PDB file of C-alpha atoms in Angstrom:
ATOM      1  CA  MET A  21      53.161  46.667  49.636  1.00 53.00           C
ATOM      2  CA  GLY A  22      55.148  49.922  49.881  1.00 61.00           C
ATOM      3  CA  ASP A  23      57.694  48.672  47.351  1.00 79.00           C
ATOM      4  CA  ASP A  24      54.892  47.686  44.978  1.00 84.00           C
ATOM      5  CA  ARG A  25      53.333  51.144  45.314  1.00 89.00           C
ATOM      6  CA  ALA A  26      56.622  52.929  44.615  1.00 92.00           C
ATOM      7  CA  GLU A  27      57.326  50.624  41.656  1.00 92.00           C
ATOM      8  CA  PHE A  28      53.801  51.163  40.297  1.00 94.00           C
ATOM      9  CA  ASP A  29      54.019  54.947  40.718  1.00 94.00           C
ATOM     10  CA  ARG A  30      57.320  54.967  38.814  1.00 95.00           C
ATOM     11  CA  PHE A  31      55.780  52.768  36.114  1.00 95.00           C
ATOM     12  CA  VAL A  32      52.803  55.118  35.729  1.00 95.00           C
ATOM     13  CA  ARG A  33      55.074  58.171  35.437  1.00 96.00           C
ATOM     14  CA  GLU A  34      57.159  56.435  32.774  1.00 95.00           C
ATOM     15  CA  HIS A  35      54.296  55.020  30.683  1.00 95.00           C
ATOM     16  CA  ALA A  36      51.202  57.194  31.198  1.00 95.00           C
ATOM     17  CA  GLN A  37      51.918  59.406  28.199  1.00 94.00           C
ATOM     18  CA  ALA A  38      52.350  56.456  25.824  1.00 93.00           C
ATOM     19  CA  VAL A  39      49.222  54.751  27.170  1.00 95.00           C
ATOM     20  CA  ARG A  40      47.177  57.948  26.774  1.00 94.00           C
ATOM     21  CA  ARG A  41      48.448  58.502  23.244  1.00 92.00           C
ATOM     22  CA  TYR A  42      47.527  54.927  22.362  1.00 92.00           C
ATOM     23  CA  ALA A  43      44.079  55.343  23.934  1.00 93.00           C
ATOM     24  CA  LEU A  44      43.620  58.541  21.925  1.00 91.00           C
ATOM     25  CA  SER A  45      44.569  56.736  18.726  1.00 88.00           C
ATOM     26  CA  LEU A  46      41.846  54.177  19.422  1.00 87.00           C
ATOM     27  CA  THR A  47      39.095  56.451  20.700  1.00 86.00           C
ATOM     28  CA  ARG A  48      39.774  59.622  18.675  1.00 84.00           C
ATOM     29  CA  ASP A  49      38.483  61.651  21.605  1.00 87.00           C
ATOM     30  CA  PRO A  50      40.695  63.218  24.296  1.00 91.00           C
ATOM     31  CA  TRP A  51      38.115  62.917  27.060  1.00 92.00           C
ATOM     32  CA  THR A  52      37.425  59.278  26.324  1.00 90.00           C
ATOM     33  CA  ALA A  53      41.172  58.658  26.106  1.00 92.00           C
ATOM     34  CA  ASP A  54      41.575  60.185  29.571  1.00 94.00           C
ATOM     35  CA  ASP A  55      38.817  57.914  30.887  1.00 93.00           C
ATOM     36  CA  VAL A  56      40.519  54.907  29.311  1.00 94.00           C
ATOM     37  CA  LEU A  57      43.866  55.955  30.783  1.00 95.00           C
ATOM     38  CA  GLN A  58      42.385  56.156  34.257  1.00 95.00           C
ATOM     39  CA  GLU A  59      40.576  52.833  33.920  1.00 95.00           C
ATOM     40  CA  THR A  60      43.701  51.179  32.527  1.00 96.00           C
ATOM     41  CA  PHE A  61      45.897  52.175  35.456  1.00 96.00           C
ATOM     42  CA  LEU A  62      43.188  51.318  37.990  1.00 95.00           C
ATOM     43  CA  ARG A  63      42.971  47.836  36.496  1.00 95.00           C
ATOM     44  CA  ALA A  64      46.775  47.580  36.267  1.00 95.00           C
ATOM     45  CA  TRP A  65      47.085  48.463  39.966  1.00 95.00           C
ATOM     46  CA  LYS A  66      44.423  45.897  40.870  1.00 94.00           C
ATOM     47  CA  TYR A  67      46.309  43.135  39.036  1.00 92.00           C
ATOM     48  CA  TRP A  68      49.855  44.429  39.634  1.00 93.00           C
ATOM     49  CA  PRO A  69      50.711  41.731  42.216  1.00 90.00           C
ATOM     50  CA  THR A  70      49.482  38.941  39.919  1.00 88.00           C
ATOM     51  CA  PHE A  71      51.525  39.965  36.869  1.00 88.00           C
ATOM     52  CA  ARG A  72      53.140  36.741  35.627  1.00 84.00           C
ATOM     53  CA  GLY A  73      55.939  38.203  33.560  1.00 81.00           C
ATOM     54  CA  THR A  74      55.089  36.384  30.326  1.00 81.00           C
ATOM     55  CA  SER A  75      55.522  39.760  28.599  1.00 84.00           C
ATOM     56  CA  THR A  76      56.885  43.150  29.571  1.00 89.00           C
ATOM     57  CA  ARG A  77      54.787  45.173  31.966  1.00 92.00           C
ATOM     58  CA  GLU A  78      54.553  47.870  29.300  1.00 91.00           C
ATOM     59  CA  ALA A  79      53.073  45.456  26.745  1.00 91.00           C
ATOM     60  CA  TRP A  80      50.775  44.144  29.477  1.00 94.00           C
ATOM     61  CA  VAL A  81      49.418  47.606  30.313  1.00 95.00           C
ATOM     62  CA  ILE A  82      48.990  48.492  26.622  1.00 93.00           C
ATOM     63  CA  ARG A  83      46.877  45.324  26.222  1.00 91.00           C
ATOM     64  CA  ILE A  84      44.805  46.415  29.211  1.00 93.00           C
ATOM     65  CA  CYS A  85      44.415  49.851  27.591  1.00 94.00           C
ATOM     66  CA  ARG A  86      43.295  48.281  24.324  1.00 90.00           C
ATOM     67  CA  LYS A  87      40.653  46.172  26.061  1.00 89.00           C
ATOM     68  CA  ASP A  88      39.451  49.104  28.159  1.00 89.00           C
ATOM     69  CA  ALA A  89      39.224  51.365  25.091  1.00 88.00           C
ATOM     70  CA  PHE A  90      37.169  48.836  23.153  1.00 83.00           C
ATOM     71  CA  ASP A  91      34.954  48.152  26.170  1.00 81.00           C
ATOM     72  CA  MET A  92      34.358  51.867  26.696  1.00 80.00           C
ATOM     73  CA  LEU A  93      33.654  52.498  23.017  1.00 73.00           C
ATOM     74  CA  ALA A  94      31.222  49.576  22.884  1.00 66.00           C
ATOM     75  CA  SER A  95      29.480  50.793  26.021  1.00 69.00           C
ATOM     76  CA  ARG A  96      29.173  54.324  24.686  1.00 66.00           C
ATOM     77  CA  LEU A  97      27.899  53.103  21.332  1.00 53.00           C
ATOM     78  CA  GLU A  98      25.306  50.946  23.064  1.00 53.00           C
ATOM     79  CA  HIS A  99      24.299  53.912  25.205  1.00 54.00           C
ATOM     80  CA  GLU A 100      24.004  56.156  22.140  1.00 49.00           C
ATOM     81  CA  LEU A 101      21.912  53.584  20.324  1.00 43.00           C
ATOM     82  CA  LEU A 102      19.620  53.174  23.304  1.00 48.00           C
ATOM     83  CA  ASP A 103      19.232  56.931  23.721  1.00 49.00           C
ATOM     84  CA  ASP A 104      18.892  57.372  19.960  1.00 41.00           C
ATOM     85  CA  GLU A 105      20.394  60.798  20.413  1.00 39.00           C
ATOM     86  CA  ARG A 106      23.861  62.202  19.803  1.00 40.00           C
ATOM     87  CA  ILE A 107      25.008  65.163  21.798  1.00 39.00           C
ATOM     88  CA  ALA A 108      27.038  67.674  19.823  1.00 37.00           C
ATOM     89  CA  ASP A 109      30.582  67.846  21.066  1.00 39.00           C
ATOM     90  CA  ASP A 110      32.703  70.876  20.265  1.00 35.00           C
ATOM     91  CA  ARG A 111      35.780  69.709  22.143  1.00 34.00           C
ATOM     92  CA  VAL A 112      39.061  70.111  20.321  1.00 35.00           C
ATOM     93  CA  ALA A 113      41.462  67.184  20.338  1.00 36.00           C
ATOM     94  CA  ARG A 114      44.844  67.793  21.892  1.00 36.00           C
ATOM     95  CA  PRO A 115      47.888  66.886  19.789  1.00 37.00           C
ATOM     96  CA  VAL A 116      48.607  63.167  19.568  1.00 39.00           C
ATOM     97  CA  THR A 117      52.345  63.628  19.421  1.00 39.00           C
ATOM     98  CA  SER A 118      54.814  66.362  18.780  1.00 39.00           C
ATOM     99  CA  LEU A 119      56.740  63.976  16.523  1.00 39.00           C
ATOM    100  CA  LEU A 120      54.126  64.003  13.802  1.00 47.00           C
ATOM    101  CA  SER A 121      52.881  66.921  11.774  1.00 51.00           C
ATOM    102  CA  LEU A 122      49.183  67.713  12.002  1.00 48.00           C
ATOM    103  CA  ASP A 123      48.773  66.549   8.394  1.00 56.00           C
ATOM    104  CA  VAL A 124      50.187  63.122   9.185  1.00 63.00           C
ATOM    105  CA  VAL A 125      48.164  62.845  12.398  1.00 62.00           C
ATOM    106  CA  GLY A 126      45.023  63.746  10.464  1.00 67.00           C
ATOM    107  CA  GLU A 127      45.759  61.131   7.819  1.00 74.00           C
ATOM    108  CA  LEU A 128      46.658  58.544  10.466  1.00 74.00           C
ATOM    109  CA  MET A 129      43.332  59.084  12.216  1.00 72.00           C
ATOM    110  CA  GLN A 130      41.525  58.465   8.914  1.00 79.00           C
ATOM    111  CA  LEU A 131      42.941  54.945   8.592  1.00 82.00           C
ATOM    112  CA  GLY A 132      40.826  51.996   9.635  1.00 86.00           C
ATOM    113  CA  LEU A 133      41.424  50.747  13.165  1.00 85.00           C
ATOM    114  CA  GLU A 134      43.581  47.730  12.265  1.00 89.00           C
ATOM    115  CA  HIS A 135      45.972  49.909  10.242  1.00 89.00           C
ATOM    116  CA  ARG A 136      45.883  52.924  12.570  1.00 86.00           C
ATOM    117  CA  GLU A 137      46.629  50.712  15.541  1.00 87.00           C
ATOM    118  CA  VAL A 138      49.741  49.021  14.124  1.00 89.00           C
ATOM    119  CA  VAL A 139      51.188  52.274  12.758  1.00 86.00           C
ATOM    120  CA  PHE A 140      50.627  53.949  16.092  1.00 83.00           C
ATOM    121  CA  LEU A 141      52.272  51.133  18.044  1.00 86.00           C
ATOM    122  CA  VAL A 142      55.225  50.718  15.651  1.00 87.00           C
ATOM    123  CA  ASP A 143      55.884  54.215  14.333  1.00 82.00           C
ATOM    124  CA  VAL A 144      54.681  56.484  17.128  1.00 78.00           C
ATOM    125  CA  LEU A 145      55.220  54.452  20.288  1.00 80.00           C
ATOM    126  CA  GLU A 146      58.175  52.667  18.643  1.00 83.00           C
ATOM    127  CA  TYR A 147      57.373  49.108  19.706  1.00 87.00           C
ATOM    128  CA  ASP A 148      59.064  46.381  17.732  1.00 91.00           C
ATOM    129  CA  TYR A 149      56.960  44.029  15.622  1.00 94.00           C
ATOM    130  CA  GLU A 150      57.119  41.237  18.190  1.00 93.00           C
ATOM    131  CA  THR A 151      55.842  43.422  21.041  1.00 91.00           C
ATOM    132  CA  THR A 152      53.141  44.859  18.782  1.00 91.00           C
ATOM    133  CA  ALA A 153      52.051  41.335  17.848  1.00 93.00           C
ATOM    134  CA  GLU A 154      51.947  40.418  21.526  1.00 90.00           C
ATOM    135  CA  ILE A 155      49.842  43.496  22.387  1.00 89.00           C
ATOM    136  CA  LEU A 156      47.393  42.901  19.556  1.00 90.00           C
ATOM    137  CA  GLU A 157      47.473  39.118  19.988  1.00 90.00           C
ATOM    138  CA  ILE A 158      48.107  38.539  16.286  1.00 93.00           C
ATOM    139  CA  PRO A 159      51.001  36.907  14.392  1.00 96.00           C
ATOM    140  CA  VAL A 160      54.132  38.971  13.705  1.00 96.00           C
ATOM    141  CA  GLY A 161      53.601  38.465   9.965  1.00 96.00           C
ATOM    142  CA  THR A 162      50.189  40.090  10.245  1.00 96.00           C
ATOM    143  CA  VAL A 163      51.754  43.067  12.015  1.00 95.00           C
ATOM    144  CA  ARG A 164      54.357  43.409   9.253  1.00 95.00           C
ATOM    145  CA  SER A 165      51.674  43.194   6.563  1.00 95.00           C
ATOM    146  CA  ARG A 166      49.410  45.746   8.249  1.00 94.00           C
ATOM    147  CA  VAL A 167      52.272  48.181   8.846  1.00 92.00           C
ATOM    148  CA  HIS A 168      53.340  47.915   5.212  1.00 93.00           C
ATOM    149  CA  ARG A 169      49.780  48.450   3.974  1.00 92.00           C
ATOM    150  CA  ALA A 170      49.105  51.291   6.417  1.00 89.00           C
ATOM    151  CA  ARG A 171      52.280  53.138   5.439  1.00 88.00           C
ATOM    152  CA  ALA A 172      51.350  52.775   1.765  1.00 89.00           C
ATOM    153  CA  LEU A 173      47.863  54.150   2.485  1.00 89.00           C
ATOM    154  CA  LEU A 174      49.325  57.055   4.461  1.00 83.00           C
ATOM    155  CA  ARG A 175      51.865  57.836   1.762  1.00 84.00           C
ATOM    156  CA  ALA A 176      49.193  57.801  -0.959  1.00 86.00           C
ATOM    157  CA  SER A 177      46.828  59.937   1.082  1.00 81.00           C
ATOM    158  CA  ILE A 178      49.510  62.515   1.891  1.00 76.00           C
ATOM    159  CA  GLU A 179      50.679  62.628  -1.729  1.00 78.00           C
ATOM    160  CA  GLN A 180      47.095  63.110  -2.877  1.00 78.00           C
ATOM    161  CA  GLY A 181      46.690  65.951  -0.368  1.00 69.00           C
ATOM    162  CA  ASN A 182      49.905  67.567  -1.581  1.00 64.00           C
ATOM    163  CA  GLU A 183      48.684  67.438  -5.189  1.00 66.00           C
ATOM    164  CA  LYS A 184      45.484  69.239  -4.197  1.00 63.00           C
ATOM    165  CA  THR A 185      47.378  72.082  -2.534  1.00 59.00           C
ATOM    166  CA  ALA A 186      49.895  72.490  -5.359  1.00 56.00           C
TER     167      ALA A 186
END
């Protein structure tokens, strides 16, 4: 058990930032992303001994993160609908990544989920198409198509923004 704990702790240190950034790309809220991050690693620790190795552990934990993010968002939406009240939130999002300019991050966050998700996995977290397909549980061709379309949408949106400021 001690070896598992040390291996898990090392894994968390190596991958927590990428998992949080992915959670933030899905939830668009830093506090929710932190909740998802915590839930993801709690679940990963629970199932750590049963990992079958059919994928990389990193892809496995990103899939857990994706499920946890969607579950949390669905739960919060249901809660909001039941309460029929939205609480104003003045929290400011922390930067998604230092690799992207704020303009690009802003445009990326405006994409629909299916496009935002593949661009984030491929271009920000730098997963290859095969790993991205495995995480999203979709064909590699679909990943390629979505990445191509998302990049075109981003490019057009950024160019349009540049024309407005010129």
